[in-house]
Structures are given as structure tokens and as C-alpha cells.
PDB file of C-alpha atoms in Angstrom:
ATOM      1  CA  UNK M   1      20.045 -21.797 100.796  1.00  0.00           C
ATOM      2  CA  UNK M   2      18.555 -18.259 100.593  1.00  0.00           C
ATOM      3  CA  UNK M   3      16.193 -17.310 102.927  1.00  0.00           C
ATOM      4  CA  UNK M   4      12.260 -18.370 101.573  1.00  0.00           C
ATOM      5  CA  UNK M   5      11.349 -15.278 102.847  1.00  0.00           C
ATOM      6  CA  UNK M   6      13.771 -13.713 100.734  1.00  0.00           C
ATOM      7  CA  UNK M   7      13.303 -16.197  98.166  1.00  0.00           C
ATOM      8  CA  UNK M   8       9.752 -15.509  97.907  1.00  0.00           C
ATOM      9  CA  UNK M   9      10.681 -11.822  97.578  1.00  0.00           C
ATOM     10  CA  UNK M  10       8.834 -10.355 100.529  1.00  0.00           C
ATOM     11  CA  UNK M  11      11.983  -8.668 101.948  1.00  0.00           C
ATOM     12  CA  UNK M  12      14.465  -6.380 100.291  1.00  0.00           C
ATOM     13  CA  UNK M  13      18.450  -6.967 100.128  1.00  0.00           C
ATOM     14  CA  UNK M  14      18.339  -3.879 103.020  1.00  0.00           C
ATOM     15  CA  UNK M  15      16.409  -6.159 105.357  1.00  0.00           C
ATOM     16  CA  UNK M  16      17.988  -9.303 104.655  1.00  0.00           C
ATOM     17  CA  UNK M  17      21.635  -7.730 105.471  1.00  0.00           C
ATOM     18  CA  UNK M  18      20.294  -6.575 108.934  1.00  0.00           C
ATOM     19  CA  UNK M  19      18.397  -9.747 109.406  1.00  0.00           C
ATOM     20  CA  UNK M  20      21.471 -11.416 108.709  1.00  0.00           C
ATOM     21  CA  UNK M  21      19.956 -13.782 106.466  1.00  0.00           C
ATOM     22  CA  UNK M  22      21.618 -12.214 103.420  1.00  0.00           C
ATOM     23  CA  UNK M  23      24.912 -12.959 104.271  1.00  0.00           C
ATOM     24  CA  UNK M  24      27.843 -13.484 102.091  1.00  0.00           C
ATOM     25  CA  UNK M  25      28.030 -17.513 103.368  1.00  0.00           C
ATOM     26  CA  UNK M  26      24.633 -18.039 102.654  1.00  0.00           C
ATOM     27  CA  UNK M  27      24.699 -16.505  98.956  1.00  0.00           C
ATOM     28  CA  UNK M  28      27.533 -18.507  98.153  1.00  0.00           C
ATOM     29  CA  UNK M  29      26.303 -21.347  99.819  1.00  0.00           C
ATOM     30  CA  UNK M  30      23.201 -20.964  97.222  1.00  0.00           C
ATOM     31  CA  UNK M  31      25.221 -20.387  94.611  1.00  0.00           C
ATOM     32  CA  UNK M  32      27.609 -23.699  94.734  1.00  0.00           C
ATOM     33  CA  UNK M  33      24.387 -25.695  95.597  1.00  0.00           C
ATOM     34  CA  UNK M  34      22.096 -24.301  92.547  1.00  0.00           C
ATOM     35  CA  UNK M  35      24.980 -24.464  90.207  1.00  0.00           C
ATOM     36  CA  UNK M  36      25.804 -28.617  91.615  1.00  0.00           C
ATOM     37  CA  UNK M  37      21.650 -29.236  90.594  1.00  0.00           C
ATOM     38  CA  UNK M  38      22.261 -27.549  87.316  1.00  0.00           C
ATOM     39  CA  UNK M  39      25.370 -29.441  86.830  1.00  0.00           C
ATOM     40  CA  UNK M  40      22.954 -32.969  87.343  1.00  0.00           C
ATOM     41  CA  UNK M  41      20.031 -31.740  85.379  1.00  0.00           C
ATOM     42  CA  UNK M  42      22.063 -30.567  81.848  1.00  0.00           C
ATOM     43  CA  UNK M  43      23.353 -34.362  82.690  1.00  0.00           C
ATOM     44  CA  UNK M  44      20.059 -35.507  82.381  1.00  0.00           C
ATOM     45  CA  UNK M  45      18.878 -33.106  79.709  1.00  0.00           C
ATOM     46  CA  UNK M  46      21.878 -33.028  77.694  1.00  0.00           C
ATOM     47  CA  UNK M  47      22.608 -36.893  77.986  1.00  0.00           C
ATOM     48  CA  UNK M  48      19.046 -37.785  77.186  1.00  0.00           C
ATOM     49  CA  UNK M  49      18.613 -34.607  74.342  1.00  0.00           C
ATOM     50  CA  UNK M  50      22.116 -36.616  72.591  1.00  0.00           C
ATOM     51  CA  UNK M  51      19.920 -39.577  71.658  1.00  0.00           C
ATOM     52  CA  UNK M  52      16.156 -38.260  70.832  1.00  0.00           C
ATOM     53  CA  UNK M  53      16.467 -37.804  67.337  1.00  0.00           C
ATOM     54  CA  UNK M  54      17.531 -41.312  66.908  1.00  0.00           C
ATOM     55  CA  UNK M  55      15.489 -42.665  69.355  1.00  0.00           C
ATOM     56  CA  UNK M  56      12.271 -41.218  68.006  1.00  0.00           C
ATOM     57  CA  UNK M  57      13.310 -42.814  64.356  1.00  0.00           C
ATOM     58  CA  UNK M  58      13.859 -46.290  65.868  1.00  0.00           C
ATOM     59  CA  UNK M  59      10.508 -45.519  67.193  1.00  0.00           C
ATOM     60  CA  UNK M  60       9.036 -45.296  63.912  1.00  0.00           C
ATOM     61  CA  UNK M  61       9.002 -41.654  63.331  1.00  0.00           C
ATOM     62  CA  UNK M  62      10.470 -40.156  59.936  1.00  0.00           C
ATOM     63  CA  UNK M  63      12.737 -37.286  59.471  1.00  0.00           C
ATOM     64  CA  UNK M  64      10.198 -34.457  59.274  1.00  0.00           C
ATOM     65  CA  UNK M  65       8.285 -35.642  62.383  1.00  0.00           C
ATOM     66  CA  UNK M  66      11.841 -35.421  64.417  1.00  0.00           C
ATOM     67  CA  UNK M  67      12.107 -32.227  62.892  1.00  0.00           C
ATOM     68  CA  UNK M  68       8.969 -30.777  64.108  1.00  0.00           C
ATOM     69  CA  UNK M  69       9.139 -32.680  67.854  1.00  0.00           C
ATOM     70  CA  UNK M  70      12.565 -30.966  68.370  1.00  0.00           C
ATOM     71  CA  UNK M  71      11.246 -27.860  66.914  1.00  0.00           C
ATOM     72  CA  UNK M  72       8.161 -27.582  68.830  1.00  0.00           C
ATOM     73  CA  UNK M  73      10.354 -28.709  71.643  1.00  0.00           C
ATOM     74  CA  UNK M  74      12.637 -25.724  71.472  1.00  0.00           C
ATOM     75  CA  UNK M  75       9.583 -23.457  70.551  1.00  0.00           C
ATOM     76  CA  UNK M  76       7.533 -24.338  73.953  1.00  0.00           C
ATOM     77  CA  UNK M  77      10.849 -24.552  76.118  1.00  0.00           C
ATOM     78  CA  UNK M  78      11.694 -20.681  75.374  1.00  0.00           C
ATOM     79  CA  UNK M  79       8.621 -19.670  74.432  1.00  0.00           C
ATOM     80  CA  UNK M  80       6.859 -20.649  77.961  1.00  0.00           C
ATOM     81  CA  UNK M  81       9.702 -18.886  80.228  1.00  0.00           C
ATOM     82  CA  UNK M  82       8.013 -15.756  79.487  1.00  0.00           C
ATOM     83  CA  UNK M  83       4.748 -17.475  81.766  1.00  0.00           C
ATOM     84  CA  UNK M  84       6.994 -18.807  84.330  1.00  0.00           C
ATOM     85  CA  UNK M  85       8.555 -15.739  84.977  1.00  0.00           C
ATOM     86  CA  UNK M  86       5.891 -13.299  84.646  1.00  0.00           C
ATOM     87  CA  UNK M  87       4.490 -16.338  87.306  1.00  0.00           C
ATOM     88  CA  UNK M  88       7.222 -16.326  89.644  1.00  0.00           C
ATOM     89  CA  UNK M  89       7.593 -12.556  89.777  1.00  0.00           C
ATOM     90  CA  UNK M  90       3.799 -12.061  90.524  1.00  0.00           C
ATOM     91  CA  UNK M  91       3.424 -14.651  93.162  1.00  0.00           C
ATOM     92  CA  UNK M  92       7.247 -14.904  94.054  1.00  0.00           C
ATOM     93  CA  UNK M  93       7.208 -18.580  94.568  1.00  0.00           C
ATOM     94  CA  UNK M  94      10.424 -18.925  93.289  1.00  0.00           C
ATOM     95  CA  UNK M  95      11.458 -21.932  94.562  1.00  0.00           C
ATOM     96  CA  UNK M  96       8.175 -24.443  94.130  1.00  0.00           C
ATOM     97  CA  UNK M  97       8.148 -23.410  90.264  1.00  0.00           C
ATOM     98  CA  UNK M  98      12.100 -23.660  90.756  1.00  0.00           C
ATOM     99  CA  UNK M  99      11.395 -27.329  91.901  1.00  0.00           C
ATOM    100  CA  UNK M 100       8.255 -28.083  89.776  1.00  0.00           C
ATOM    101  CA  UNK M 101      10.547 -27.541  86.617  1.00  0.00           C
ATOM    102  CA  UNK M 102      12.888 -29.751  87.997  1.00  0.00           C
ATOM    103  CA  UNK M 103      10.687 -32.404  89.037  1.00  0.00           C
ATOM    104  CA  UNK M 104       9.172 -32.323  85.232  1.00  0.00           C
ATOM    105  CA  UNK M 105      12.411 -33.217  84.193  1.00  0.00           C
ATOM    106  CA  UNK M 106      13.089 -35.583  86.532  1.00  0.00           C
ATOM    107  CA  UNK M 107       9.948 -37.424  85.409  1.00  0.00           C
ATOM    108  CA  UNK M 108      10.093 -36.981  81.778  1.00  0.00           C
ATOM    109  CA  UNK M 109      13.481 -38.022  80.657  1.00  0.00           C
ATOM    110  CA  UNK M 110      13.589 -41.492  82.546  1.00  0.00           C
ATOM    111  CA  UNK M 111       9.895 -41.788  81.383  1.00  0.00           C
ATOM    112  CA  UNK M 112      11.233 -42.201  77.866  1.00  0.00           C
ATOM    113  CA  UNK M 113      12.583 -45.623  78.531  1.00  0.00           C
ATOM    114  CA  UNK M 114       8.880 -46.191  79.050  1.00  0.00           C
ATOM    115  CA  UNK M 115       7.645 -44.896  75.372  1.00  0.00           C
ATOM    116  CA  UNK M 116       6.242 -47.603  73.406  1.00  0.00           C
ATOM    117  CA  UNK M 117       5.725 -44.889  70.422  1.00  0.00           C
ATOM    118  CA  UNK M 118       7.524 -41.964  68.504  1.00  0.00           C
ATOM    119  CA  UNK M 119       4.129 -40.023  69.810  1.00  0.00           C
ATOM    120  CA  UNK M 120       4.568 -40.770  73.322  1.00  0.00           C
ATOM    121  CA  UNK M 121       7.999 -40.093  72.813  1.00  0.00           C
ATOM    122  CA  UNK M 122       7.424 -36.777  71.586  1.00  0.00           C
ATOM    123  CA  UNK M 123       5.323 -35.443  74.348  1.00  0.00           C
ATOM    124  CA  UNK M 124       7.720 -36.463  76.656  1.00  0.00           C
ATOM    125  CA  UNK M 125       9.871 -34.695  74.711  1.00  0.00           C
ATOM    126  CA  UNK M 126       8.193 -31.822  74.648  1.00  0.00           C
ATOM    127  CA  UNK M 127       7.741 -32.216  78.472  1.00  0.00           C
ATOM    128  CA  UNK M 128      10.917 -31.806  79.147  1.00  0.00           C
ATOM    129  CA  UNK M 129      11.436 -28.893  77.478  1.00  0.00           C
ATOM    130  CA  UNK M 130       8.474 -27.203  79.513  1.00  0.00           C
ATOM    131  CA  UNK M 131      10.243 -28.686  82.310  1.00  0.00           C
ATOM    132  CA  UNK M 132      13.225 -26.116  81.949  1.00  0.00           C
ATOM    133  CA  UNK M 133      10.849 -23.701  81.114  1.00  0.00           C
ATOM    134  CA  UNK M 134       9.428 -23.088  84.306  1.00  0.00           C
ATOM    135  CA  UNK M 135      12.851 -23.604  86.214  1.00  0.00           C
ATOM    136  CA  UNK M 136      14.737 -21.289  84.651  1.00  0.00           C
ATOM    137  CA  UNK M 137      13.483 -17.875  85.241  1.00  0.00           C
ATOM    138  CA  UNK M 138      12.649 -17.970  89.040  1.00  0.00           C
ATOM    139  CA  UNK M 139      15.963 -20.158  89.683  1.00  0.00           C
ATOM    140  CA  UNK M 140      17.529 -17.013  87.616  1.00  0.00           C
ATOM    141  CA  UNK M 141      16.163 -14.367  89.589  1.00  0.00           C
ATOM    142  CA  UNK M 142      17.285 -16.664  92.485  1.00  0.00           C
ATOM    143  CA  UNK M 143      20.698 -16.758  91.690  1.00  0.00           C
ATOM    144  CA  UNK M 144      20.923 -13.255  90.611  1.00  0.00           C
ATOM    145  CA  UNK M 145      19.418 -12.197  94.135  1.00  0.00           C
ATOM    146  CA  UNK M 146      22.423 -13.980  95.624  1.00  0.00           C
ATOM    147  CA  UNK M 147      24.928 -13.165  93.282  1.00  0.00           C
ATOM    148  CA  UNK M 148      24.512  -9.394  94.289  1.00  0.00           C
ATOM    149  CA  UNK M 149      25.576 -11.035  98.080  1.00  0.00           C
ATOM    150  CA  UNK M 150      28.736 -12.314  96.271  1.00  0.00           C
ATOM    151  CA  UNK M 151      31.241 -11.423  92.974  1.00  0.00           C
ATOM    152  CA  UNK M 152      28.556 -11.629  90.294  1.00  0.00           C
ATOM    153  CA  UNK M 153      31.011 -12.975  87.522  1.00  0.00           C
ATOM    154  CA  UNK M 154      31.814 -16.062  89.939  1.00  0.00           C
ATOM    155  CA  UNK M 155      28.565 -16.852  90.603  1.00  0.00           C
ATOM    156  CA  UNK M 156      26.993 -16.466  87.325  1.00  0.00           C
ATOM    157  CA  UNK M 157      30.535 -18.274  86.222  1.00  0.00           C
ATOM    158  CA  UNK M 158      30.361 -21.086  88.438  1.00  0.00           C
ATOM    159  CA  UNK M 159      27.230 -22.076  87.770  1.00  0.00           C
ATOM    160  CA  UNK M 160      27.539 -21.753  83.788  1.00  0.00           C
ATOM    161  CA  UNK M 161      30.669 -23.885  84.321  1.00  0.00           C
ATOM    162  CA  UNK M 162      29.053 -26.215  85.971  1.00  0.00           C
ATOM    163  CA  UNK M 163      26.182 -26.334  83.450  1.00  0.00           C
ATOM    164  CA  UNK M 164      28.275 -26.504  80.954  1.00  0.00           C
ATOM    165  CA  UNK M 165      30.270 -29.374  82.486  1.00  0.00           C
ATOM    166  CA  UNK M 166      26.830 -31.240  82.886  1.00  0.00           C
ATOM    167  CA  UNK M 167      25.967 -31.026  79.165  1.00  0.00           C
ATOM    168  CA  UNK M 168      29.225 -32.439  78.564  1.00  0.00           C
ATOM    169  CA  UNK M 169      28.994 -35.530  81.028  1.00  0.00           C
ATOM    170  CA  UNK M 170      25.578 -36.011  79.883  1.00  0.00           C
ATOM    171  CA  UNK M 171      26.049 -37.582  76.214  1.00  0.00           C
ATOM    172  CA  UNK M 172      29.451 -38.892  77.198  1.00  0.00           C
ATOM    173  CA  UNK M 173      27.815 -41.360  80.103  1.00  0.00           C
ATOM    174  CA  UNK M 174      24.820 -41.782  77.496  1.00  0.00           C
ATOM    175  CA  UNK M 175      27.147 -42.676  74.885  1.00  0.00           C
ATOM    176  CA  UNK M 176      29.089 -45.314  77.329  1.00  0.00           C
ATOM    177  CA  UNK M 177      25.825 -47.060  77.927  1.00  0.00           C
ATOM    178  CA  UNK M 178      25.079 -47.295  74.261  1.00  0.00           C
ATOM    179  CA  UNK M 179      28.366 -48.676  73.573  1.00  0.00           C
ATOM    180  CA  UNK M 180      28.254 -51.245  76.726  1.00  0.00           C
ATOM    181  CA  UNK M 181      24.648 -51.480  76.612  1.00  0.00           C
ATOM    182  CA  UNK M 182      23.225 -51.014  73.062  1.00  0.00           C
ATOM    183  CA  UNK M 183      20.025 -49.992  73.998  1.00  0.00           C
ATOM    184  CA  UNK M 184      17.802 -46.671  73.864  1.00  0.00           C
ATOM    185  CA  UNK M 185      15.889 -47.639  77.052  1.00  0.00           C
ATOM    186  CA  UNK M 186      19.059 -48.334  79.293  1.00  0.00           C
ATOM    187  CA  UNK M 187      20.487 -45.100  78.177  1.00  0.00           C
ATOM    188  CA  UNK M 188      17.069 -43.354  79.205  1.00  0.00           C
ATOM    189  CA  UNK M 189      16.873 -45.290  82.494  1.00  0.00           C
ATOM    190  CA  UNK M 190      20.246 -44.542  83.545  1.00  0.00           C
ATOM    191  CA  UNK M 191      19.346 -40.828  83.305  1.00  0.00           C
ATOM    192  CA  UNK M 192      17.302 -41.078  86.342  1.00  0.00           C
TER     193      UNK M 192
END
């Protein structure tokens, strides 16, 4: 893991390398461990984002409300990464808002196995989405901090592989439970 100190921004790359907490190992030790937690969250979020749509209809909601719950969705999840970052920058806590997004996540998806309505649903929904939100641009600035300790294409390659690879597993293992299953909720559940 990077440094907190480093992390939190309060030294340069300068100091770290003399410090020796900048070193190569340590970058690409960050840098196989962020991209394995990305890997298991686009599981999560891409297994769990596979079934919403018709999740929220068999919840009772019509085709305009899924519409606007996915849209609204989208619009919050990019929308608010401009907040998170300007927050992380200014009080370079990268990794608690790194962790906080995660943790919303964590909490929301499974939580939909919970919703008893399309409403409920929907702000969990729209949870998520803020979820990723705040994660992504201090986990970002993260990873580019130790991808200028390593090759920069690997990094940033590795870990979009393994993102990538996550959004794939994700609706496959959701689909399996459907088809074993049959059910919405064990499909959310499982996500946990």
C-alpha cells in the first residue's frame, strides 16, 4: 500500500524516493492490490447493474420510471466525481473517501435484496452510483501517484483489465444464480 502520508499528499514523489517509501515494490504492490478491489467491486456493480432494469419492473415500476432511475443514476454517478475530487484534492484524504465509496457500494447493492418497492429500489440504485462517485477520483489520483513509481501503461492496464474482467464475471455469476436460483433477491444477496 502507498504510504498515508503520501497518500494523503503531504509529501512529494522527491521525498518519498529518499524516504524510501516510494519504492518501485510498494507502487506495484498498490497497484495489483487496487486493481484486485476493482476487479470485486465491477463484480458487484456490474453483476447487480445486469438485473436492475428488470428488477425494478417486477417491482412494479413501468418503463419510463426505469428510464429515469438509470438515468438519474448515471447523471449523479458522473456528475458527483467532480465533488469527490475537488474533496479529496483539498483535504487529501484519499483513501477514507477511497473506502467510503466502496463501503456505499458494499451496502447498497446487497441492500437491494432487501427492497420491498421499485422506490426503495431506486434510491438504492441511485446509491450506488454515488457510491463510485466518490471512489473513483481519489483512488485515481492514487493509482496515478503510483503508477509514476512503475510503467504507467501496466498499471493503468492492469487495473482496467482487471476491471474489465470484473464487469464480465459480474452478470455471468448473476446470471448463474438466476438460472439455478430464479430469484431477484438471491442474485442481489449473492453480490455481497
Amino acid at each position: 500500500m502507498l504510504n498515508p502520508e503520501i497518500s494523503r499528499g503531504k509529501q512529494g514523489p522527491r521525498a518519498a524516493k529518499a524516504s524510501g517509501t516510494g519504492s518501485k515494490t510498494t507502487a506495484w504492490r498498490f497497484v495489483v492490490m487496487i486493481s484486485m478491489v476493482s476487479l470485486l467491486s465491477d463484480t458487484t456493480y456490474e453483476g447487480a447493474r445486469s438485473i436492475t432494469g428488470p428488477f425494478l419492473a417486477f417491482l412494479g415500476a413501468g418503463a419510463a420510471a426505469v428510464g429515469v432511475v438509470a438515468g438519474l443514476g448515471e447523471l449523479m454517478g458522473y456528475g458527483f466525481r467532480l465533488l469527490s475530487g475537488h474533496l479529496a484534492d483539498r483535504t487529501k484524504a484519499y483513501w477514507p473517501i477511497t473506502i467510503s465509496g466502496y463501503c456505499l457500494n458494499l451496502l447498497a447493492v446487497p441492500a437491494l435484496a432487501l427492497a420491498g418497492s421499485w422506490e426503495a429500489a431506486a434510491i438504492l440504485i441511485i446509491l450506488e452510483r454515488l457510491g463510485k462517485a466518490v471512489r473513483v477520483p481519489p483512488r485515481d489520483a492514487m493509482l496515478s501517484h503510483a503508477a509514476s513509481e512503475t510503467s504507467r501503461g501496466w498499471a493503468f492496464g492492469l487495473h482496467e483489465a482487471m476491471d474489465q474482467l470484473g464487469a464480465f464475471v459480474g452478470p455471468l455469476a448473476v446470471s448463474l444464480v438466476m438460472f439455478l436460483q430464479g430469484g431477484y433477491r438471491t442474485a442481489f444477496g449473492m453480490l455481497l
